[in-house]
Short mmCIF file of C-alpha atoms in Angstrom, two decimals:
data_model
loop_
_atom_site.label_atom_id
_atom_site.label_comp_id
_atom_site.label_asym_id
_atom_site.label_seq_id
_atom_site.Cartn_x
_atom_site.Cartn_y
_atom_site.Cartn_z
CA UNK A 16 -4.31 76.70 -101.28
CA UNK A 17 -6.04 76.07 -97.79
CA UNK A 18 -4.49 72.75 -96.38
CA UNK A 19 -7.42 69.83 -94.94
CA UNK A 20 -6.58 69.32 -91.27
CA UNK A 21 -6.19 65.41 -92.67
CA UNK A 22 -3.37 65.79 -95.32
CA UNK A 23 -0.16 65.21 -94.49
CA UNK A 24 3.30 66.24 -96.60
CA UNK A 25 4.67 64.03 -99.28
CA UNK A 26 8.09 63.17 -96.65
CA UNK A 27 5.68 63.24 -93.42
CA UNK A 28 4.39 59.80 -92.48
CA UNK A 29 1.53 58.39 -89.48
CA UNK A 30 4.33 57.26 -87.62
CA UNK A 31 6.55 60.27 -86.53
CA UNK A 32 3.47 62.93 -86.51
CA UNK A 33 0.38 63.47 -84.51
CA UNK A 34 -2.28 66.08 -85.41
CA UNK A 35 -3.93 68.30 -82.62
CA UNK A 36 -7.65 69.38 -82.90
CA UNK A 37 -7.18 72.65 -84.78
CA UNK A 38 -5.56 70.48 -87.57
CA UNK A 39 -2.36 71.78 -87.23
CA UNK A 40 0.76 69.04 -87.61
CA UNK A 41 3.12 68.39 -84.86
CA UNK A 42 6.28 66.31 -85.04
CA UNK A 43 7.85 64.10 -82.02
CA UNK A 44 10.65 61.98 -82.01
CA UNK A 45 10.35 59.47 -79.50
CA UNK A 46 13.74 58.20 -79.24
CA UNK A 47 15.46 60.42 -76.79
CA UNK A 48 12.60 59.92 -74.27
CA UNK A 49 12.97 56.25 -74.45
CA UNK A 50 17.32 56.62 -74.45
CA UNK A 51 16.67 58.43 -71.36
CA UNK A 52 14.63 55.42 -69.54
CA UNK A 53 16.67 52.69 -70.99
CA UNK A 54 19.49 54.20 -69.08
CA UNK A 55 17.97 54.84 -65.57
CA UNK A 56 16.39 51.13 -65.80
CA UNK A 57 19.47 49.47 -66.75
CA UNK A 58 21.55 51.31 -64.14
CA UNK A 59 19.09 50.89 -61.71
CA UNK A 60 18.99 46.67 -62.45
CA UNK A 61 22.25 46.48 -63.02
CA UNK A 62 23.15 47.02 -58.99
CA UNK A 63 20.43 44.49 -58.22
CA UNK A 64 21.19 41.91 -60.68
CA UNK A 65 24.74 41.73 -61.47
CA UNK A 66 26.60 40.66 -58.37
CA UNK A 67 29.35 38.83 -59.21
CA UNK A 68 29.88 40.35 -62.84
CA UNK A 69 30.21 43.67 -60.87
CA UNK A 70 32.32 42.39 -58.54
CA UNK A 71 34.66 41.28 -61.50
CA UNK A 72 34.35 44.72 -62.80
CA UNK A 73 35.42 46.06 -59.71
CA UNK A 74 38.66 44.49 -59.17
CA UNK A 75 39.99 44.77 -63.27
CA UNK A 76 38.84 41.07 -63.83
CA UNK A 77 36.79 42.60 -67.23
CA UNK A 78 38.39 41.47 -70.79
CA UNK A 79 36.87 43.88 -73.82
CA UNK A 80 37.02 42.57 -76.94
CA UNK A 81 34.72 45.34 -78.69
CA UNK A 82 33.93 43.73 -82.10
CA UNK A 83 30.93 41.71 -82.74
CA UNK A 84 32.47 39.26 -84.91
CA UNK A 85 34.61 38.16 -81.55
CA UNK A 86 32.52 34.47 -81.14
CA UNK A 87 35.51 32.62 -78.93
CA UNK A 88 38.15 33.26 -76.95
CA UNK A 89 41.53 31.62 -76.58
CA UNK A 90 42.10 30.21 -73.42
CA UNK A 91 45.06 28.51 -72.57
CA UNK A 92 45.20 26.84 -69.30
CA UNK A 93 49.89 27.43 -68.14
CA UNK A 94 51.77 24.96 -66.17
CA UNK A 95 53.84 25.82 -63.50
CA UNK A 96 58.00 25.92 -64.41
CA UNK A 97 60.49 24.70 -61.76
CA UNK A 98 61.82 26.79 -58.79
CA UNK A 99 64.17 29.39 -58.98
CA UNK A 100 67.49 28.64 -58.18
CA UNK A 101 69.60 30.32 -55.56
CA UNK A 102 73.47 30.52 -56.29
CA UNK A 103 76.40 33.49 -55.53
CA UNK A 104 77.32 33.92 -59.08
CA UNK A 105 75.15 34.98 -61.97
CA UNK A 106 76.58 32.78 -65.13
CA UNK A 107 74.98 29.77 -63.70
CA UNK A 108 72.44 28.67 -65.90
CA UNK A 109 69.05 27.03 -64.49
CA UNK A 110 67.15 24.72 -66.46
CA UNK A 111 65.57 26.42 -69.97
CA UNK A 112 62.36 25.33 -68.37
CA UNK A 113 59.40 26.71 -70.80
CA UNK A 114 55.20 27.57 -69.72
CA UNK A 115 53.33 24.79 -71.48
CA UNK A 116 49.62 25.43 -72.03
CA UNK A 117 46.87 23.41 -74.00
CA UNK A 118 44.36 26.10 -76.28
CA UNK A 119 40.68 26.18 -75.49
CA UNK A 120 38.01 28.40 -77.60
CA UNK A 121 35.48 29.23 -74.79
CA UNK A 122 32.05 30.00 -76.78
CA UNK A 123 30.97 33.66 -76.35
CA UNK A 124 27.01 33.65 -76.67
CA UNK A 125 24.80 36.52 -77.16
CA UNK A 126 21.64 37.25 -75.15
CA UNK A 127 18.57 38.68 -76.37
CA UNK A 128 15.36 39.92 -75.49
CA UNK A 129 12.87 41.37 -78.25
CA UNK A 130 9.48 43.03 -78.21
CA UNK A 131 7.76 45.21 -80.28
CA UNK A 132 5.55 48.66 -80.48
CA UNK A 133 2.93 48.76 -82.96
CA UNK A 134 2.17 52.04 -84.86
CA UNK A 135 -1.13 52.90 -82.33
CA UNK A 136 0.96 51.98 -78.92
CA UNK A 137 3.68 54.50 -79.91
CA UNK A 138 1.44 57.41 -80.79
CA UNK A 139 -0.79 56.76 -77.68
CA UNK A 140 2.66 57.44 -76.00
CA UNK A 141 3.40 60.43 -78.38
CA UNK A 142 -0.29 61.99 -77.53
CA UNK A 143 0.36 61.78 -73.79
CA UNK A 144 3.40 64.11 -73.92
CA UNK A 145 6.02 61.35 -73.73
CA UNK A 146 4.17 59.58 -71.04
CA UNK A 147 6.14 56.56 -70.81
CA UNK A 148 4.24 54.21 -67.84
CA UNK A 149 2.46 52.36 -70.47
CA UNK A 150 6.23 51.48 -72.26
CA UNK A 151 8.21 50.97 -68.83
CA UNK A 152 6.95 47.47 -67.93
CA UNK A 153 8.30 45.94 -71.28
CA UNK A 154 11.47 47.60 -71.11
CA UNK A 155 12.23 47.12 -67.51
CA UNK A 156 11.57 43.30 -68.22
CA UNK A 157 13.97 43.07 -71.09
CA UNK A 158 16.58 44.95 -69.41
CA UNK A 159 15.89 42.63 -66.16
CA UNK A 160 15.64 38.85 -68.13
CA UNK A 161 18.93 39.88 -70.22
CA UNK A 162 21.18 40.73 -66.86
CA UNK A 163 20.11 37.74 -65.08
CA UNK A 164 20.76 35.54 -67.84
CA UNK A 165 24.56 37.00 -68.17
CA UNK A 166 24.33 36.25 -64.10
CA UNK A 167 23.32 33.24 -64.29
CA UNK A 168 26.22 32.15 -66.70
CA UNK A 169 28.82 33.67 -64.66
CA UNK A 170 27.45 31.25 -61.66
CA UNK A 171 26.00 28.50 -63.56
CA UNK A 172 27.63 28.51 -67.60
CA UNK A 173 24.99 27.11 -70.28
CA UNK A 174 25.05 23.59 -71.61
CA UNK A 175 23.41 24.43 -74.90
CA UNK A 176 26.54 26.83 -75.62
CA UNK A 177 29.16 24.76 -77.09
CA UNK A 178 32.03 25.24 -79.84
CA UNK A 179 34.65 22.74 -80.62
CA UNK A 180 33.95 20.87 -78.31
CA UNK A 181 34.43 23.06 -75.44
CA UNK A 182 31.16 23.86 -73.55
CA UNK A 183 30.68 27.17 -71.53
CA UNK A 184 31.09 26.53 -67.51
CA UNK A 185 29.98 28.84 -64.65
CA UNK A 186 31.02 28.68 -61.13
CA UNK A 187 29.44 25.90 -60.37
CA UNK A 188 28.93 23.53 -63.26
CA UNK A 189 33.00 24.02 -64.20
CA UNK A 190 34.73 20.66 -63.87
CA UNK A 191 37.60 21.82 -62.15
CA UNK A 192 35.91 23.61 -59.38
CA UNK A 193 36.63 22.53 -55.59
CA UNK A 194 33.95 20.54 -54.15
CA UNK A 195 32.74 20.63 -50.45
CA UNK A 196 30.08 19.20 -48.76
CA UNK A 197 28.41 21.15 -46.17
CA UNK A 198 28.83 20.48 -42.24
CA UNK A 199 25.46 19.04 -40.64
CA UNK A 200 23.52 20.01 -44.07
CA UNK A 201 21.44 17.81 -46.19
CA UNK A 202 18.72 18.61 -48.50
CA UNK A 203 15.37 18.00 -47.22
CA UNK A 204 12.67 16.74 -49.07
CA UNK A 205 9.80 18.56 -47.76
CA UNK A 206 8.65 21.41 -49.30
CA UNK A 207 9.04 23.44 -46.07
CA UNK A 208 11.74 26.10 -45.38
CA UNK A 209 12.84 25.77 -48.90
CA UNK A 210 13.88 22.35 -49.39
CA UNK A 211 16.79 23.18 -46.60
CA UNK A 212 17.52 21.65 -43.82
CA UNK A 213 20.28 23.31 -42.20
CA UNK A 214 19.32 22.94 -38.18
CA UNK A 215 22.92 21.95 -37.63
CA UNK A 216 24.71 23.70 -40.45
CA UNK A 217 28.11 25.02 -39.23
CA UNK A 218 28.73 28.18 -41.69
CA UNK A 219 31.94 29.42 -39.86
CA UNK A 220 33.59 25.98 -40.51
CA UNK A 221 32.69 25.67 -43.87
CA UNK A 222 34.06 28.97 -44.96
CA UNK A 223 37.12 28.48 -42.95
CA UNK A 224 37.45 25.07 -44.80
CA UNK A 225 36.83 25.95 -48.16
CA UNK A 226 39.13 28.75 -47.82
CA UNK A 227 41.70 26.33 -46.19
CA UNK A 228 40.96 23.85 -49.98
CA UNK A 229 42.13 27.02 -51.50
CA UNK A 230 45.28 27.60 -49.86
CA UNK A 231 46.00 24.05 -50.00
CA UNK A 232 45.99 24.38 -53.93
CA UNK A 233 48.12 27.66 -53.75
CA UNK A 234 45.41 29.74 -53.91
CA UNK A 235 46.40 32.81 -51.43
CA UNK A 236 44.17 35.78 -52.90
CA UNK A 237 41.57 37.54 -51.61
CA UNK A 238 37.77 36.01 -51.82
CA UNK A 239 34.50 36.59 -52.17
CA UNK A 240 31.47 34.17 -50.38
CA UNK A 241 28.27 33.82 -52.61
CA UNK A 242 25.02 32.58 -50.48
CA UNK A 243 21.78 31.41 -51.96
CA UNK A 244 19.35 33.39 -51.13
CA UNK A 245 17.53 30.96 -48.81
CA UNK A 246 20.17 31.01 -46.90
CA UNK A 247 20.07 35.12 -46.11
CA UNK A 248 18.32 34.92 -43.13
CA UNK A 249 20.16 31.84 -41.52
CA UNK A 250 23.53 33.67 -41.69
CA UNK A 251 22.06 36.81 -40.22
CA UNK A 252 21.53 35.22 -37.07
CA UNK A 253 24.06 35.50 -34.12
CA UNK A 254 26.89 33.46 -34.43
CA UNK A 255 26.91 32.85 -30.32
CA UNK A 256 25.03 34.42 -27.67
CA UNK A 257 28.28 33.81 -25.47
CA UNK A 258 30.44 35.27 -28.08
CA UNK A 259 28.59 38.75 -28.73
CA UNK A 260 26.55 40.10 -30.73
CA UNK A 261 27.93 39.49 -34.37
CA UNK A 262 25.91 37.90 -37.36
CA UNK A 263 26.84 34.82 -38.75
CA UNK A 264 27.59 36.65 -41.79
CA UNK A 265 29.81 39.24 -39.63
CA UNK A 266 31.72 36.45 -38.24
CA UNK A 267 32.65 35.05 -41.79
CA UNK A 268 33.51 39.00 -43.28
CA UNK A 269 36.12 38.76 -40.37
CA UNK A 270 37.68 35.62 -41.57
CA UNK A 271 41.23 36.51 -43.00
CA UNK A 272 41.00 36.96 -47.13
CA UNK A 273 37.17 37.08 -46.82
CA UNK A 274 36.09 40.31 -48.50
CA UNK A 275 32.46 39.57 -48.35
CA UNK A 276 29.57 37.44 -48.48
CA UNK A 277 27.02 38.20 -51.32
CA UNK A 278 23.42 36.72 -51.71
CA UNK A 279 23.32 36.08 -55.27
CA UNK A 280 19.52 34.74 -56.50
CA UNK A 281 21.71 32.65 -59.40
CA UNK A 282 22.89 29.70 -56.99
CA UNK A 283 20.07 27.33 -56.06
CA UNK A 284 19.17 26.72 -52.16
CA UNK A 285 21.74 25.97 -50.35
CA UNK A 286 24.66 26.19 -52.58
CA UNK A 287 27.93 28.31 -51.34
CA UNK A 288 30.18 29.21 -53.80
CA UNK A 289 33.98 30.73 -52.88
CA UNK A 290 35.90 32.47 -55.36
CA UNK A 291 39.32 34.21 -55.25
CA UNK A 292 39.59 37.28 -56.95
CA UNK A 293 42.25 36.54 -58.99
CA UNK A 294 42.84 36.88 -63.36
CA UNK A 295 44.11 33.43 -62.95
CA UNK A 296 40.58 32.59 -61.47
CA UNK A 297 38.09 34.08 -63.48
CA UNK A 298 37.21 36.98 -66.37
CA UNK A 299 34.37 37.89 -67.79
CA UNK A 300 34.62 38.58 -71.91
CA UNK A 301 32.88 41.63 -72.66
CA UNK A 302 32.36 41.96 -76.19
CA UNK A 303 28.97 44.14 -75.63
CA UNK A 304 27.65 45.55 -72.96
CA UNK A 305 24.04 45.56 -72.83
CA UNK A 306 22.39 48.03 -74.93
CA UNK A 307 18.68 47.88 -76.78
CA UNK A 308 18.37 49.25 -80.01
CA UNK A 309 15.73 49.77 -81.99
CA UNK A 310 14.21 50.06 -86.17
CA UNK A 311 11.40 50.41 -88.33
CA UNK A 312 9.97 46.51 -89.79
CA UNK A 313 7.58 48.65 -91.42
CA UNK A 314 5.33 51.72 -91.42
CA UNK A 315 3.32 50.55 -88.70
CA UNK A 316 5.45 48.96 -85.98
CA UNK A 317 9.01 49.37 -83.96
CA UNK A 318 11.52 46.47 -82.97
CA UNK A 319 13.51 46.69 -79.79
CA UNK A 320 15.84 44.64 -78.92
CA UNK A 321 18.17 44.44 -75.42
CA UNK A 322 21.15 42.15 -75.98
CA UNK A 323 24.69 41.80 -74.83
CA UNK A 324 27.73 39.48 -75.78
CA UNK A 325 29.72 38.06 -72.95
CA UNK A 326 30.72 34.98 -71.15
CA UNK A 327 32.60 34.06 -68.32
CA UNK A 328 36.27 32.36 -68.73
CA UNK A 329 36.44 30.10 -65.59
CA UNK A 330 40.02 29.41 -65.90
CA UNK A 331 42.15 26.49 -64.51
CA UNK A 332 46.26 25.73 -64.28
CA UNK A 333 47.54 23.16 -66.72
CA UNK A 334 47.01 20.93 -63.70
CA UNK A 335 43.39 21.03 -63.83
CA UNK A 336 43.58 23.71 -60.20
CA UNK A 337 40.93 26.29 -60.48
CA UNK A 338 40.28 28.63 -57.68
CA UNK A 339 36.40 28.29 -56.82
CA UNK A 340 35.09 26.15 -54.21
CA UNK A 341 31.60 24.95 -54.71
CA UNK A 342 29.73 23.92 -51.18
CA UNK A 343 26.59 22.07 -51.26
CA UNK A 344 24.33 20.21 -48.87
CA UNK A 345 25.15 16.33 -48.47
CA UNK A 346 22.12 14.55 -50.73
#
């Protein structure tokens, strides 16, 4: 029997075939072509977006705990024992002094994005030979809100993430962290140049300060500068026409301990934040990376849905020392 150019098989369905005009019935499968730009767009975002979870990465400060189910994680803040004792014979015993430590469950959240492809949308994209320009804008913006969100709680934690209690801190909302004010800078309340008045802002002496809050607290390892991003420009000026040619910026990389300074768009204007490098400092809890995945609601439409699981531990001794320094303009 002739087949109709409009029947389809009994285990063929609208939604994973297309017919051409001679009638004849073509398959696609769409997924690999969409695999392909979920990974270019992700690693392409990911090295504008994640700045100081990268920097984590980077230097071992990542904690997997691959398993879903994994909704807190036991923190427990150690006091410091007594000093070693010095002595020429080994039988002499030193205090039995023990680490003491107080548990905390730290909330790990999930972060989602959803949208959704109706039956039509996808087989436009399967008639134009996989052309995916029409589908890149909504996947680029998941991929985009998730990261900054997991950014943003590594710098800033999220108040409406609690559990027993114990509420999820960034950088700069933890209760521990250093504070500084900054030299010459207060906030300005015109609109103009951001909000920021920083005319007679002294960067060099605040990072050698803040730094100097850190060592005062024991806190010898190597750090990393954050910078608003309103504050980019100011610190790539020269540091001192008398003094040569370096950058603001230069002049702080050169600063013992300093490993860089970043411009991070998660701190608002004006805000400096200092952080040593250090497991005792900070980890981020990476239960999932990010990762969209998608299924059938019906027939006739396609969920997709970007998420990870993660949150940053911003640790502290059992004597409430952390090792960030927040600096922020004098209100």
């Amino acid at each position: 029997m002739q087949i109709n150019k409009l029947q389809v098989t009994r285990n063929t369905t609208f939604r994973n075939s297309a017919f051409t005009k001679h009638g004849m019935l073509i398959n696609y499968n769409l997924e690999p072509e969409v695999n392909k730009l979920l990974q270019k767009t992700f690693l392409m975002l990911s090295k504008k977006i994640l700045t100081g979870i990268n920097d984590l990465r980077e230097h071992g400060l990542i904690i997997n705990e691959p398993n879903i189910g994994k909704d807190v994680f036991d923190y427990k803040p150690l006091s410091n024992v007594i000093k070693a004792k010095s002595s020429m014979q080994l039988n002499i015993r030193n205090n039995h002094d023990l680490v003491d430590g107080d548990e905390q469950l730290i909330p790990i959240p999930a972060v989602h994005m959803d949208f959704e492809l109706e039956a039509r949308q996808e087989q436009a994209l399967k008639n134009t030979n996989m052309d995916l320009s029409m589908f890149r804008a909504n996947i680029e913006m998941n991929i985009r809100r998730v990261l900054e969100k997991l950014e943003d709680m590594l710098f800033n934690g999220d108040s409406t993430i609690k559990y027993g209690g114990n509420q999820l801190y960034g950088y700069t909302t933890s209760p521990s962290a250093i504070q500084h004010e900054l030299t010459g800078a207060t906030v300005s309340s015109s609109s103009t140049n951001n909000g920021w008045n920083s005319a007679t802002a002294d960067y060099v002496k605040d990072i050698t300060d803040m730094s100097k809050k850190l060592r005062e607290k024991g806190r010898y390892g190597d750090k990393i500068v954050y910078i608003a991003s309103d504050l980019v420009d100011k610190l790539e000026n020269d540091y001192s026409k008398n003094k040569g040619t370096n950058t603001i910026k230069e002049r702080i990389e050169a600063i013992s301990g300093i490993l860089a300074v970043k411009e991070t768009s998660a701190l608002e204007n004006g805000t400096i934040v200092m952080v040593e490098l250090d497991f005792n400092t900070v980890s981020w809890v990476n239960v999932q990376a990010p990762v969209t995945r998608s299924h059938e609601e019906s027939m006739f439409s396609t969920h997709y849905k970007t998420y990870a699981i993660g949150a940053p531990i911003i640790k502290v001794d059992y004597d409430g020392v952390t090792g960030v320094v927040v600096g922020k303009p004098k209100p």
